[in-house]
Tab-separated table of C-alpha atoms in Angstrom:
chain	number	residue	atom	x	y	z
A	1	UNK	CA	17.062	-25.310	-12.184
A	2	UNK	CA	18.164	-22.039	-10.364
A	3	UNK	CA	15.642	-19.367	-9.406
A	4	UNK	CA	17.496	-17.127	-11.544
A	5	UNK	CA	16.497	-19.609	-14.620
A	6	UNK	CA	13.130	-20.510	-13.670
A	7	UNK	CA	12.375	-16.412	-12.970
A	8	UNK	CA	14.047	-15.903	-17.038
A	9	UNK	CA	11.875	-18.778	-18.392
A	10	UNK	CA	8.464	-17.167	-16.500
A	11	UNK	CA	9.419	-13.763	-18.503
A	12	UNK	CA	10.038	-15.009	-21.737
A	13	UNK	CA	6.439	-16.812	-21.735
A	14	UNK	CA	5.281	-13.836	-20.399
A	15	UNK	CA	6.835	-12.147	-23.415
A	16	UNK	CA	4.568	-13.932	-25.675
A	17	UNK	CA	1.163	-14.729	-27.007
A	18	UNK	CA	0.501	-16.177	-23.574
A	19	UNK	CA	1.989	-14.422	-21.733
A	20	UNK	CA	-1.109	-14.295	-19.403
A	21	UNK	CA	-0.446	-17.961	-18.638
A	22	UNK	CA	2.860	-16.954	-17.465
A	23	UNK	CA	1.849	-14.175	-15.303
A	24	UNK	CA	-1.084	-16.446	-13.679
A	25	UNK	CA	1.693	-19.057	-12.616
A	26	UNK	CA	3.521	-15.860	-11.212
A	27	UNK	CA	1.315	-14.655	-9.174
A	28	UNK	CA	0.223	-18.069	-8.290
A	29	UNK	CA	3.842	-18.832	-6.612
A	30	UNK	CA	3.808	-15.378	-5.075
A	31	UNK	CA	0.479	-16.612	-3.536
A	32	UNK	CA	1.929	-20.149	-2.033
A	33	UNK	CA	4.774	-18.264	-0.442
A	34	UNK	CA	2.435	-15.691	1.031
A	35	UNK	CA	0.612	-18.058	2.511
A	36	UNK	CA	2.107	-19.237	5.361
A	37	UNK	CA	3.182	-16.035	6.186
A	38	UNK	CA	-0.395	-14.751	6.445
A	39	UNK	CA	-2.089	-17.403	7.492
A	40	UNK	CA	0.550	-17.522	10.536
A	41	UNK	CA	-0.218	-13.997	11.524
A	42	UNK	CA	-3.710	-14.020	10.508
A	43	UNK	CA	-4.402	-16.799	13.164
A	44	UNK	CA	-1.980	-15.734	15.773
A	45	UNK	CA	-2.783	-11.961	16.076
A	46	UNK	CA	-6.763	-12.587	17.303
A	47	UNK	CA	-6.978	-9.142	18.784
A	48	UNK	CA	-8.146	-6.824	16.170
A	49	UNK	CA	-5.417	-4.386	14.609
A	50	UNK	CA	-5.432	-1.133	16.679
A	51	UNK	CA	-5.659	0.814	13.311
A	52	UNK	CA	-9.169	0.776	12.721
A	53	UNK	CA	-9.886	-3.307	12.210
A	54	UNK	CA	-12.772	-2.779	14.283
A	55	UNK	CA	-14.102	-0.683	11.405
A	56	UNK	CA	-13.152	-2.354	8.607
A	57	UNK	CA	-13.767	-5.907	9.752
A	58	UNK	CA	-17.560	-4.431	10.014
A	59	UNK	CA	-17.303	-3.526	6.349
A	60	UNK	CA	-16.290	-6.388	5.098
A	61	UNK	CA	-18.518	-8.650	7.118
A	62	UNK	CA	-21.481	-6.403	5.977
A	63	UNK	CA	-20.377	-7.240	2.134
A	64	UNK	CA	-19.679	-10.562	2.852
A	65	UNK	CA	-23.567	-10.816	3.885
A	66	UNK	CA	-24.633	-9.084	0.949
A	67	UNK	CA	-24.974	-5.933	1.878
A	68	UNK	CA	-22.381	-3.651	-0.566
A	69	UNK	CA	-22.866	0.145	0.639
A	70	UNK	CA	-22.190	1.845	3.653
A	71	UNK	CA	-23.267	5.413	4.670
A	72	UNK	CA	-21.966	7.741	6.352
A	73	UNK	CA	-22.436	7.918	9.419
A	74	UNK	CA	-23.941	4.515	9.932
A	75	UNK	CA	-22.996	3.116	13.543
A	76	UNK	CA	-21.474	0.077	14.510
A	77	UNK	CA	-23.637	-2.630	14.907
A	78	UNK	CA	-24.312	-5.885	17.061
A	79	UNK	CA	-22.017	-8.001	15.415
A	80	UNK	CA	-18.808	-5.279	15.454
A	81	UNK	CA	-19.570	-4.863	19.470
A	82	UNK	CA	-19.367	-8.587	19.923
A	83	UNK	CA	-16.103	-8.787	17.853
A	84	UNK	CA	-14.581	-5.832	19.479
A	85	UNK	CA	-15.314	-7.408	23.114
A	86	UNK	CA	-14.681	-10.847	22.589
A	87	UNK	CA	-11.357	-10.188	20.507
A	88	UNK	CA	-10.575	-6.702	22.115
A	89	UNK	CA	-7.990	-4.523	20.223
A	90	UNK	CA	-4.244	-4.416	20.530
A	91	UNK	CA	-2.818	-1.964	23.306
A	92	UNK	CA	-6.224	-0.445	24.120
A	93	UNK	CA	-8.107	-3.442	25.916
A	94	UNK	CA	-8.223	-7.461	26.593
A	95	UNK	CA	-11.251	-9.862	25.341
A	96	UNK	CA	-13.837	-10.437	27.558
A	97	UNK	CA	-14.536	-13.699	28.813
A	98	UNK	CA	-17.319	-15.482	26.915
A	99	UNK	CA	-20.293	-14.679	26.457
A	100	UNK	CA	-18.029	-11.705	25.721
A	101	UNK	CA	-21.207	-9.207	25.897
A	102	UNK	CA	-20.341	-6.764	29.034
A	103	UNK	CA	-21.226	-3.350	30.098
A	104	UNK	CA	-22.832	-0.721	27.504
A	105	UNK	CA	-22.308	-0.778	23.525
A	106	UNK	CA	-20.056	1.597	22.368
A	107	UNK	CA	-21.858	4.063	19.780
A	108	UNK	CA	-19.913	5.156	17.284
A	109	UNK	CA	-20.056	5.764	13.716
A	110	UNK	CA	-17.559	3.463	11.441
A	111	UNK	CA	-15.229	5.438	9.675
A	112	UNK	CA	-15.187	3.267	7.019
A	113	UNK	CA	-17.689	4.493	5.479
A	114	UNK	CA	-15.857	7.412	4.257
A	115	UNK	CA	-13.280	4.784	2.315
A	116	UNK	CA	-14.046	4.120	-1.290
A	117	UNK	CA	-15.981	0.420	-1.371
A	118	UNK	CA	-13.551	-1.217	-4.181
A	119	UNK	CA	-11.130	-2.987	-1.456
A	120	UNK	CA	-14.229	-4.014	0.823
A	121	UNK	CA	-15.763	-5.087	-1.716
A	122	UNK	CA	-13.939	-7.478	-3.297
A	123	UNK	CA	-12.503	-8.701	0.317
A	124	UNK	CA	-15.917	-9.199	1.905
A	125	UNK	CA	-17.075	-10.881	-1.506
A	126	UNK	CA	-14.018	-13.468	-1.495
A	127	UNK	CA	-14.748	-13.885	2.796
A	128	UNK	CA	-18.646	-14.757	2.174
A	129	UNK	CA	-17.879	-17.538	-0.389
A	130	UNK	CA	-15.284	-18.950	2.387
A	131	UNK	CA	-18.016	-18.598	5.077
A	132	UNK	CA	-20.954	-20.025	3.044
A	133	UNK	CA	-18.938	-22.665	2.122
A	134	UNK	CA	-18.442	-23.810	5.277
A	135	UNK	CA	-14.725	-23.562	5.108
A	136	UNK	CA	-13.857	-20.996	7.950
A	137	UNK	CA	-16.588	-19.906	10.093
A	138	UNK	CA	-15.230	-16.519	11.611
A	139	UNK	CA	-16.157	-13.798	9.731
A	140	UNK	CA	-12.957	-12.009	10.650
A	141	UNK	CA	-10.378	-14.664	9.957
A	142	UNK	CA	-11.625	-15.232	6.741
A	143	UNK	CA	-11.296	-11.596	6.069
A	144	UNK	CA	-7.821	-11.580	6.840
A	145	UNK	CA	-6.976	-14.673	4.319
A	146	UNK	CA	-7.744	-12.725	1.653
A	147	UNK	CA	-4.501	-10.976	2.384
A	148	UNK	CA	-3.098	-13.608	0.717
A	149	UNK	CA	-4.483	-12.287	-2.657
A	150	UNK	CA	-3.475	-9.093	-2.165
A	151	UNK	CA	0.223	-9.947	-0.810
A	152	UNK	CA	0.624	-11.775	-3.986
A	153	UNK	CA	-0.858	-9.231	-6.203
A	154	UNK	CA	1.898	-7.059	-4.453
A	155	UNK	CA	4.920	-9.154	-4.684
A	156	UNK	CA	3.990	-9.718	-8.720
A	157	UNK	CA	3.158	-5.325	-8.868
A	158	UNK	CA	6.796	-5.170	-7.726
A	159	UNK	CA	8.086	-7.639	-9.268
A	160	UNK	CA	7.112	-5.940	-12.869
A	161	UNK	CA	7.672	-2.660	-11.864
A	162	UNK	CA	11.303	-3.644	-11.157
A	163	UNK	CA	11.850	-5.104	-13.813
A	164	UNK	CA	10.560	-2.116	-16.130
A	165	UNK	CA	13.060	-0.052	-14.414
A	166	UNK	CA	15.807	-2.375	-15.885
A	167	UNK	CA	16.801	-4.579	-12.621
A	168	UNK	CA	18.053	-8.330	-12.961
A	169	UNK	CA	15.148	-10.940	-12.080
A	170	UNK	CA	17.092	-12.347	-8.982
A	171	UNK	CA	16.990	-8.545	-7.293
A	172	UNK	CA	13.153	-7.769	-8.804
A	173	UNK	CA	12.156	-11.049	-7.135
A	174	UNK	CA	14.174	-10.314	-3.872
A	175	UNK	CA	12.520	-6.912	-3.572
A	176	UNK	CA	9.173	-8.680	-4.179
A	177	UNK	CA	9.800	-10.185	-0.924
A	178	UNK	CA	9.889	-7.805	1.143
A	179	UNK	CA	5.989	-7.596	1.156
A	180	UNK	CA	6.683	-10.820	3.581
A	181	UNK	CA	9.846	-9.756	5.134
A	182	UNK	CA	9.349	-6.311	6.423
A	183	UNK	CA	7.228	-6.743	9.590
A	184	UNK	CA	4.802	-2.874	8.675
A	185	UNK	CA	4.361	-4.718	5.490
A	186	UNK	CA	3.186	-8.101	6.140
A	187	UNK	CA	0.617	-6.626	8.557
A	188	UNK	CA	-1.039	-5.074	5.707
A	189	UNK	CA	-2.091	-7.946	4.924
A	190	UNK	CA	-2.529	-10.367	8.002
A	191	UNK	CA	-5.079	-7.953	9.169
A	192	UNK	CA	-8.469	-6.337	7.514
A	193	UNK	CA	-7.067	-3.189	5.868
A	194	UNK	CA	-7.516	-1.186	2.612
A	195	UNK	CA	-4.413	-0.422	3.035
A	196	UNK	CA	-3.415	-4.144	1.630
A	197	UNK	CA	-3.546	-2.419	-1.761
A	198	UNK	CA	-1.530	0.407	-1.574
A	199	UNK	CA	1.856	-1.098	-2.671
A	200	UNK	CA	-0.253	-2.527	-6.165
A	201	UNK	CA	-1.752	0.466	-7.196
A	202	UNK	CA	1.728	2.469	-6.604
A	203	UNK	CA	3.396	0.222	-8.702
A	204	UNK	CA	1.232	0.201	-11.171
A	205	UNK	CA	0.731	3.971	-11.460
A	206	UNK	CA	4.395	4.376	-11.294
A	207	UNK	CA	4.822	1.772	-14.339
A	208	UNK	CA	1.753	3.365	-16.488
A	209	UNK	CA	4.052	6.400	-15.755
A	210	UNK	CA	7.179	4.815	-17.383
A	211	UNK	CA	5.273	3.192	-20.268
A	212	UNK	CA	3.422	6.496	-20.817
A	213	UNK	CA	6.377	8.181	-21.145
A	214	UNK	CA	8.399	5.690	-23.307
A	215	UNK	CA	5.630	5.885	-25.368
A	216	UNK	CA	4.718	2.134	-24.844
A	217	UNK	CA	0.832	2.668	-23.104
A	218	UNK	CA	-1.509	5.003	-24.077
A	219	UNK	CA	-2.560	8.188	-22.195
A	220	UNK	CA	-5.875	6.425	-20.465
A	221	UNK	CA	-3.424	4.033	-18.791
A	222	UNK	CA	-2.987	7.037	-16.818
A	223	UNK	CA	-6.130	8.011	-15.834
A	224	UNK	CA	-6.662	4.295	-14.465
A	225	UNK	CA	-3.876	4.524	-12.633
A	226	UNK	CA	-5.176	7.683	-10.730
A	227	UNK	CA	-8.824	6.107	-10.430
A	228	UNK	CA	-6.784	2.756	-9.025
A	229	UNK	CA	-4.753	5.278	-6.351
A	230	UNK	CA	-7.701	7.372	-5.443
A	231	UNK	CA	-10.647	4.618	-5.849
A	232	UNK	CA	-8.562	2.385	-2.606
A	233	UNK	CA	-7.999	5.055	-0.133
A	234	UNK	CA	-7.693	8.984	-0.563
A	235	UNK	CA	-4.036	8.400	1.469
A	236	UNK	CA	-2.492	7.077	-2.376
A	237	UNK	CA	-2.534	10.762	-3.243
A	238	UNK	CA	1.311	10.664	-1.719
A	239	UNK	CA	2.404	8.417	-5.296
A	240	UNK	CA	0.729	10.645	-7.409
A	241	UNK	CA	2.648	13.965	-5.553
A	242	UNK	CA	5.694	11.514	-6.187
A	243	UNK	CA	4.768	10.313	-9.525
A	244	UNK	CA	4.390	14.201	-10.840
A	245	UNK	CA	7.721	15.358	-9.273
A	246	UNK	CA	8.970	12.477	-11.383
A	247	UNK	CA	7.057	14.585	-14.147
A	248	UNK	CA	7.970	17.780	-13.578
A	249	UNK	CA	11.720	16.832	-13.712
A	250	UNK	CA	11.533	15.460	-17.318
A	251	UNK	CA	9.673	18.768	-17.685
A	252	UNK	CA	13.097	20.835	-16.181
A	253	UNK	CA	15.414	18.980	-17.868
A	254	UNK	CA	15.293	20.430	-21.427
A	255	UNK	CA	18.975	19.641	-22.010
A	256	UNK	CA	18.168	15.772	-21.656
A	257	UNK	CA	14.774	15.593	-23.009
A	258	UNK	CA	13.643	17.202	-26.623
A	259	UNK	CA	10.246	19.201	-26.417
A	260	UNK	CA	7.872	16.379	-27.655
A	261	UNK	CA	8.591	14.500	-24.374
A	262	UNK	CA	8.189	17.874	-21.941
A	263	UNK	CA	4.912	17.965	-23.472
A	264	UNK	CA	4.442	14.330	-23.030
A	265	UNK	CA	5.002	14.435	-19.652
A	266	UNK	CA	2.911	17.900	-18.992
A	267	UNK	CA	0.142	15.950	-20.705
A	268	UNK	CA	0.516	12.703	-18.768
A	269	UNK	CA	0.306	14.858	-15.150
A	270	UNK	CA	-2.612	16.002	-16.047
A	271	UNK	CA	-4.000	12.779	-17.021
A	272	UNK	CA	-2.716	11.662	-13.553
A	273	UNK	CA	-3.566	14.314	-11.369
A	274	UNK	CA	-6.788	15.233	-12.833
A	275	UNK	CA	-8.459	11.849	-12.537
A	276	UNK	CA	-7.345	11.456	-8.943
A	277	UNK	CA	-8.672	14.496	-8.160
A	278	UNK	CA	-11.830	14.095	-10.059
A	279	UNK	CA	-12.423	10.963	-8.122
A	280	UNK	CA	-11.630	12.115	-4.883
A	281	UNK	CA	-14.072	14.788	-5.400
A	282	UNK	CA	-16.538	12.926	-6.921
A	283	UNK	CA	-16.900	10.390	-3.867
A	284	UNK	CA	-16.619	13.209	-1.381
A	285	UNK	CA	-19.843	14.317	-2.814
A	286	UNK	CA	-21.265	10.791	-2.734
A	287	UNK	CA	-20.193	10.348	0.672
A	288	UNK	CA	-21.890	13.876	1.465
A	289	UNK	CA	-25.555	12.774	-0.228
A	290	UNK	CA	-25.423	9.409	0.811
A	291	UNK	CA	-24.861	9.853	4.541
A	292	UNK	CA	-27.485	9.614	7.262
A	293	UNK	CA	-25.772	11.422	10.059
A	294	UNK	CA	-23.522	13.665	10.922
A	295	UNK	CA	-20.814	11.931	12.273
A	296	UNK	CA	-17.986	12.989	15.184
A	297	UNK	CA	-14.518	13.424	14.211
A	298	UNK	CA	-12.471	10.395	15.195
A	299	UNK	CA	-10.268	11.177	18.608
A	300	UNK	CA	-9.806	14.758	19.708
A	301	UNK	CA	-8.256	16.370	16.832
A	302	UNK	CA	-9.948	19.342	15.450
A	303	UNK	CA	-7.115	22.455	15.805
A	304	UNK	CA	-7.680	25.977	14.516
A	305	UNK	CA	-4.810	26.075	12.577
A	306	UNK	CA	-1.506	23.341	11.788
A	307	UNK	CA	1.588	24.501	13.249
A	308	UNK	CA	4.889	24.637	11.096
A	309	UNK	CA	7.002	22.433	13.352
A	310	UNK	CA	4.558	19.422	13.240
A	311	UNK	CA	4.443	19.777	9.582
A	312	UNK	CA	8.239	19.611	9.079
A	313	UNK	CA	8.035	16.647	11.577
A	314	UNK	CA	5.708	14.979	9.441
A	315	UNK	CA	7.904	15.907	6.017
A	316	UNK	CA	10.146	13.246	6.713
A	317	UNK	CA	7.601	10.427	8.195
A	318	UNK	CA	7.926	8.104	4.889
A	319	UNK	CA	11.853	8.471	4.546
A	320	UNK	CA	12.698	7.455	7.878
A	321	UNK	CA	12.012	3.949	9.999
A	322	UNK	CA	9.757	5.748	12.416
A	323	UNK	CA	7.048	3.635	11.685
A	324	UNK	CA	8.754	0.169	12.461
A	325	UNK	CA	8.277	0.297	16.151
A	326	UNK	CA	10.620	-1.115	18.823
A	327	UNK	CA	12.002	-2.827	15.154
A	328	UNK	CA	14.546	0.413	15.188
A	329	UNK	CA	17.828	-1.051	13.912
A	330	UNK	CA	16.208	-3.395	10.893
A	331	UNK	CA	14.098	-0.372	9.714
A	332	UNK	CA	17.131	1.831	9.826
A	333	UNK	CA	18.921	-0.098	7.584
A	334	UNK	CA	16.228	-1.194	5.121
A	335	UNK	CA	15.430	2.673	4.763
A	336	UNK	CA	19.180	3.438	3.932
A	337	UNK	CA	18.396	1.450	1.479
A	338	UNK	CA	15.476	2.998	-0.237
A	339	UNK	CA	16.775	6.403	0.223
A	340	UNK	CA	20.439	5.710	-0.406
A	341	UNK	CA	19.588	3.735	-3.514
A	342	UNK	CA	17.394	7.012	-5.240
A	343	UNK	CA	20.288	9.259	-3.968
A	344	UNK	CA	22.862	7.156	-5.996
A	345	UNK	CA	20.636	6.984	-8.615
A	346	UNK	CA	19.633	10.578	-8.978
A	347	UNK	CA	23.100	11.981	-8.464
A	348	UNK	CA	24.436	9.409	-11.402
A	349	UNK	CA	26.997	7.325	-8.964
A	350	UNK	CA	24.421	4.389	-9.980
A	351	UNK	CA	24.548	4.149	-13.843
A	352	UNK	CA	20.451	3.511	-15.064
A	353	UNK	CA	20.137	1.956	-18.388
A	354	UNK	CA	16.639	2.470	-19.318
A	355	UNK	CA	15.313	6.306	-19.630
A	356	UNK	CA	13.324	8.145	-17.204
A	357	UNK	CA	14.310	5.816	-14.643
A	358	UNK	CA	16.479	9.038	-12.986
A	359	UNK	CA	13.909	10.808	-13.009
A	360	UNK	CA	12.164	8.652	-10.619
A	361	UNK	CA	14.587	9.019	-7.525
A	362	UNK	CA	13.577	12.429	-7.264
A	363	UNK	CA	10.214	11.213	-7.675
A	364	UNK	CA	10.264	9.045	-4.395
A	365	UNK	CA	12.673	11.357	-2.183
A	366	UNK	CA	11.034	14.814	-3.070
A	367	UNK	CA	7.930	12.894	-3.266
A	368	UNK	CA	7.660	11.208	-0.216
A	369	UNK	CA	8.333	14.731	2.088
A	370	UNK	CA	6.023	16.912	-0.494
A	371	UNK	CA	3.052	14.183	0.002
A	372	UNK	CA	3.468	14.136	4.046
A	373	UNK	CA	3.085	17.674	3.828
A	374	UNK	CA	0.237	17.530	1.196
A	375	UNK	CA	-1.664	15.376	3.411
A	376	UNK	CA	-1.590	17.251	6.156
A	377	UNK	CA	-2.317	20.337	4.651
A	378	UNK	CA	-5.606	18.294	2.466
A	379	UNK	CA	-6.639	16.678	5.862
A	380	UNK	CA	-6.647	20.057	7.933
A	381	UNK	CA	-8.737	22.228	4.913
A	382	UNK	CA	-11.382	19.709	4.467
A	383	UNK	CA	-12.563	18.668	8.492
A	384	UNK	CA	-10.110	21.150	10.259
A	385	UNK	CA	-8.348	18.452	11.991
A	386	UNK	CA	-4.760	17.361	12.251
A	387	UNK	CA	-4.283	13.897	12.661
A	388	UNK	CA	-0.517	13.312	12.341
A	389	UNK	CA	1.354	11.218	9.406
A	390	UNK	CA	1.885	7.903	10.063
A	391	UNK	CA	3.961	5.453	7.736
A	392	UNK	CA	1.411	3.705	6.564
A	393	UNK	CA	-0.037	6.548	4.778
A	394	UNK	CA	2.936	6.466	2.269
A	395	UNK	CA	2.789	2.859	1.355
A	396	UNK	CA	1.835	3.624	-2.486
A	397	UNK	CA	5.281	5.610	-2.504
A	398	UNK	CA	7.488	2.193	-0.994
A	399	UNK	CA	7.114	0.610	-4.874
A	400	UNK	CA	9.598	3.626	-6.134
A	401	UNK	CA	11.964	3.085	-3.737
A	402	UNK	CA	12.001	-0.882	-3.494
A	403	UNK	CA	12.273	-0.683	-7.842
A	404	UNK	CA	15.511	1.915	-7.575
A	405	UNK	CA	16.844	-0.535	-4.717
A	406	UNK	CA	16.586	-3.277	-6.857
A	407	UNK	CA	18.423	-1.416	-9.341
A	408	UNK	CA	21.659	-1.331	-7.307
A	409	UNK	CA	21.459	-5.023	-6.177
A	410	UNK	CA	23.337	-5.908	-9.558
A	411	UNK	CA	25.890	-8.367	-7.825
A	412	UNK	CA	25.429	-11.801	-6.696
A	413	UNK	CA	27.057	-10.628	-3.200
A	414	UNK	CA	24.755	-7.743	-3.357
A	415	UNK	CA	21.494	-10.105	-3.548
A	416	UNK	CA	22.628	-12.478	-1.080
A	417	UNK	CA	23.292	-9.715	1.534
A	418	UNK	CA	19.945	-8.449	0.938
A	419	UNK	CA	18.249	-11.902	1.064
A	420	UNK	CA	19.823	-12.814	4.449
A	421	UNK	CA	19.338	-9.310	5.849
A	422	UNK	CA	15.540	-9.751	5.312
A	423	UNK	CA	15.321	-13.087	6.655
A	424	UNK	CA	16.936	-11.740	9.738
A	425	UNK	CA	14.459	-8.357	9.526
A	426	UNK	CA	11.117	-10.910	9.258
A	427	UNK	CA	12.821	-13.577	12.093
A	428	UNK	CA	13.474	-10.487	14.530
A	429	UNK	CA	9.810	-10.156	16.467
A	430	UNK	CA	10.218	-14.070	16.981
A	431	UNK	CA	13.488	-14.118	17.866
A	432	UNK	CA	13.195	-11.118	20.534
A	433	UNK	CA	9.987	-11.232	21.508
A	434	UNK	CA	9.269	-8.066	20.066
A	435	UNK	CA	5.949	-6.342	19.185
A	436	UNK	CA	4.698	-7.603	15.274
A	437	UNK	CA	2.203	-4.553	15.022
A	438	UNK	CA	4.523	-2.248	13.369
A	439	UNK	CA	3.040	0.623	12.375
């Protein structure tokens, strides 16, 4: 039986009165071929992640010992000095020796505190039952298998969204891949990150936003899928800027859409928009009650005011391979991709069959230089710092981009290129010795 059969038999169980069953078995293949890839990584990288594992590693250990909630301004403890010194941290410093305990504790507060509790939560719950069990006994490598989970609930977010969008089940499950494939990907979840989630709740906000407007899922769809955004890390406000461009162009398109759908999609941005931002103000507040201290700003980064050029800089961060590293030439391509794919599909070369999908190249491209810009702006107002976009940021935004690719890949040539492309993209840190921490 070819993939392309098994994949069509999956969706029409799906289709049906259990179609839970179906997407269960889904995500449980997604989760057998992330594994190796993970656990691979997981084991081989045992320096922590220069963006902030240190920090998070401490979070979820903490939950994975029972203890949920984290202040602000809470400092690092024993056990996060001992892992930082006896891992050390890629490009900043080695592992000491054991004991691994030299020279004076670093004090500092962990910034994780300031990151809604939902992905450290569930990550440091899953980690304690594999370290009470006896079945891994570092705290830290057991927080990094549960990337597994998440990489599969990724590959399955994609794999729907694509498929909503109207692409063939070969090219929705190639695009899954790329979770595994793309090097700044699979690090999301091969270290201790919230950012692990970012591709799920993108998708899914982006497909509440389809349904919504198709008139297949209620309005409070919505609203969870700006809680979802928000409720992981305040850097998934760049899919919601996408997600109401998307909006705002069935709103300026009165020619193609009758008035009952304008209004439809004015009522769905607020829906959107106003429960992210609810939420985001909401736990600033908590974070402002709750806190013990005072804490530093990370690095020296407090400006008096952002300059114009660094902004611009920053517009294009998600729409170009900057992020990949010395893995230049495979990022180039894979973002010609993306952002050739939304062009074709927004200027009408690349024929959509289902509605509103046009309106959701605009969504990514616009979308992805408006949020950089957002960010920066949002970062600057509310601690008077400018810290500088980095790629990773607009991971929530890479679901709109990999669904429209998938769109084009309509031939069987077209899939098999792509397929072998990204098994050359993943192969290339082994085969040239390059650096795996991409972004």
């Amino acid at each position: 039986m070819t993939i392309r059969t098994r994949l069509a038999a999956l969706e029409e169980r799906a289709g049906g009165l259990r179609g839970w069953r179906a997407h269960a078995l889904l995500l449980l293949v997604f989760l057998i071929l992330a594994a190796p890839f993970v656990v691979d990584q997981a084991v081989e990288n045992r320096e922590l992640s220069i963006f902030d594992e240190w920090q998070y590693s401490e979070r979820v250990y903490q939950v994975s010992q029972g203890d949920l909630f984290m202040r602000n301004g809470e400092v690092l403890t024993e056990w996060a000095q001992d892992a930082r010194t006896c891992r050390g941290i890629v490009r900043l410093g080695p592992a000491a020796p054991p004991p691994c305990r030299d020279g004076e504790p670093f004090v500092v507060a962990n910034s994780a505190a300031a990151d809604p509790p939902f992905y450290f939560v569930v990550t440091g719950s899953v980690a304690g039952v594999l370290l009470r069990t006896g079945l891994l006994e570092s705290p830290v490598l057991a927080g990094r298998l549960v990337g597994m989970l998440w990489a599969a609930l990724s590959m399955w977010s994609l794999l729907l969204l694509a498929r909503a969008v109207g692409a063939g089940r070969v090219a929705s499950f190639v695009v899954s891949t790329t979770v595994l494939m793309v090097p700044a990907l699979l690090q999301q979840y091969t270290f201790i990150t919230p950012h692990a989630l970012d591709i799920p709740v993108g998708a899914f906000a982006a497909l509440a936003t389809l349904k919504f407007l198709r008139r297949e899922w209620p309005w409070w769809t919505l609203v969870l899928a700006g809680l979802g955004a928000a409720g992981v890390k305040g850097s998934n406000i760049a899919v919601i800027v996408g997600l109401g461009v998307t909006l705002l162009a069935v709103i300026a398109w009165p020619k193609v859409f009758d008035r009952a759908t304008r209004i439809r999609a004015l009522i769905g941005g607020v829906a959107l928009g106003g429960s992210t931002l609810a939420f985001t103000v909401l736990w600033m507040l908590i974070i402002t009650w709750t806190q013990v201290a005072d804490p530093p700003p990370p690095g020296d980064y407090m400006i008096d005011g952002l300059d114009p050029q660094a902004v611009l800089v920053d517009s294009i961060r998600f729409l170009s391979p900057n992020g990949e590293g010395t893995l230049l030439m495979p990022s180039v391509w894979f973002m010609i991709l993306l952002n050739g794919s939304a062009l074709a599909i927004w200027s009408g070369l690349a024929r959509e069959q289902r509605s509103f999908v046009r309106q959701l190249a605009p969504g990514y491209l616009l979308g992805s230089a408006l949020a950089a810009v957002v960010l920066d702006v949002l970062v600057f107002v509310t601690t008077d710092q400018y810290i500088g976009i980095h790629l990773r940021y607009g991971l929530a935004l890479l679901p709109l981009g990999l669904a429209l690719a998938a769109l084009v890949l309509r031939t069987r040539t077209s899939q098999v290129i792509a397929v072998l492309a990204l098994l050359a993209y993943a192969s290339a840190p082994w085969l040239l010795g390059l650096d795996s921490i991409a972004i």
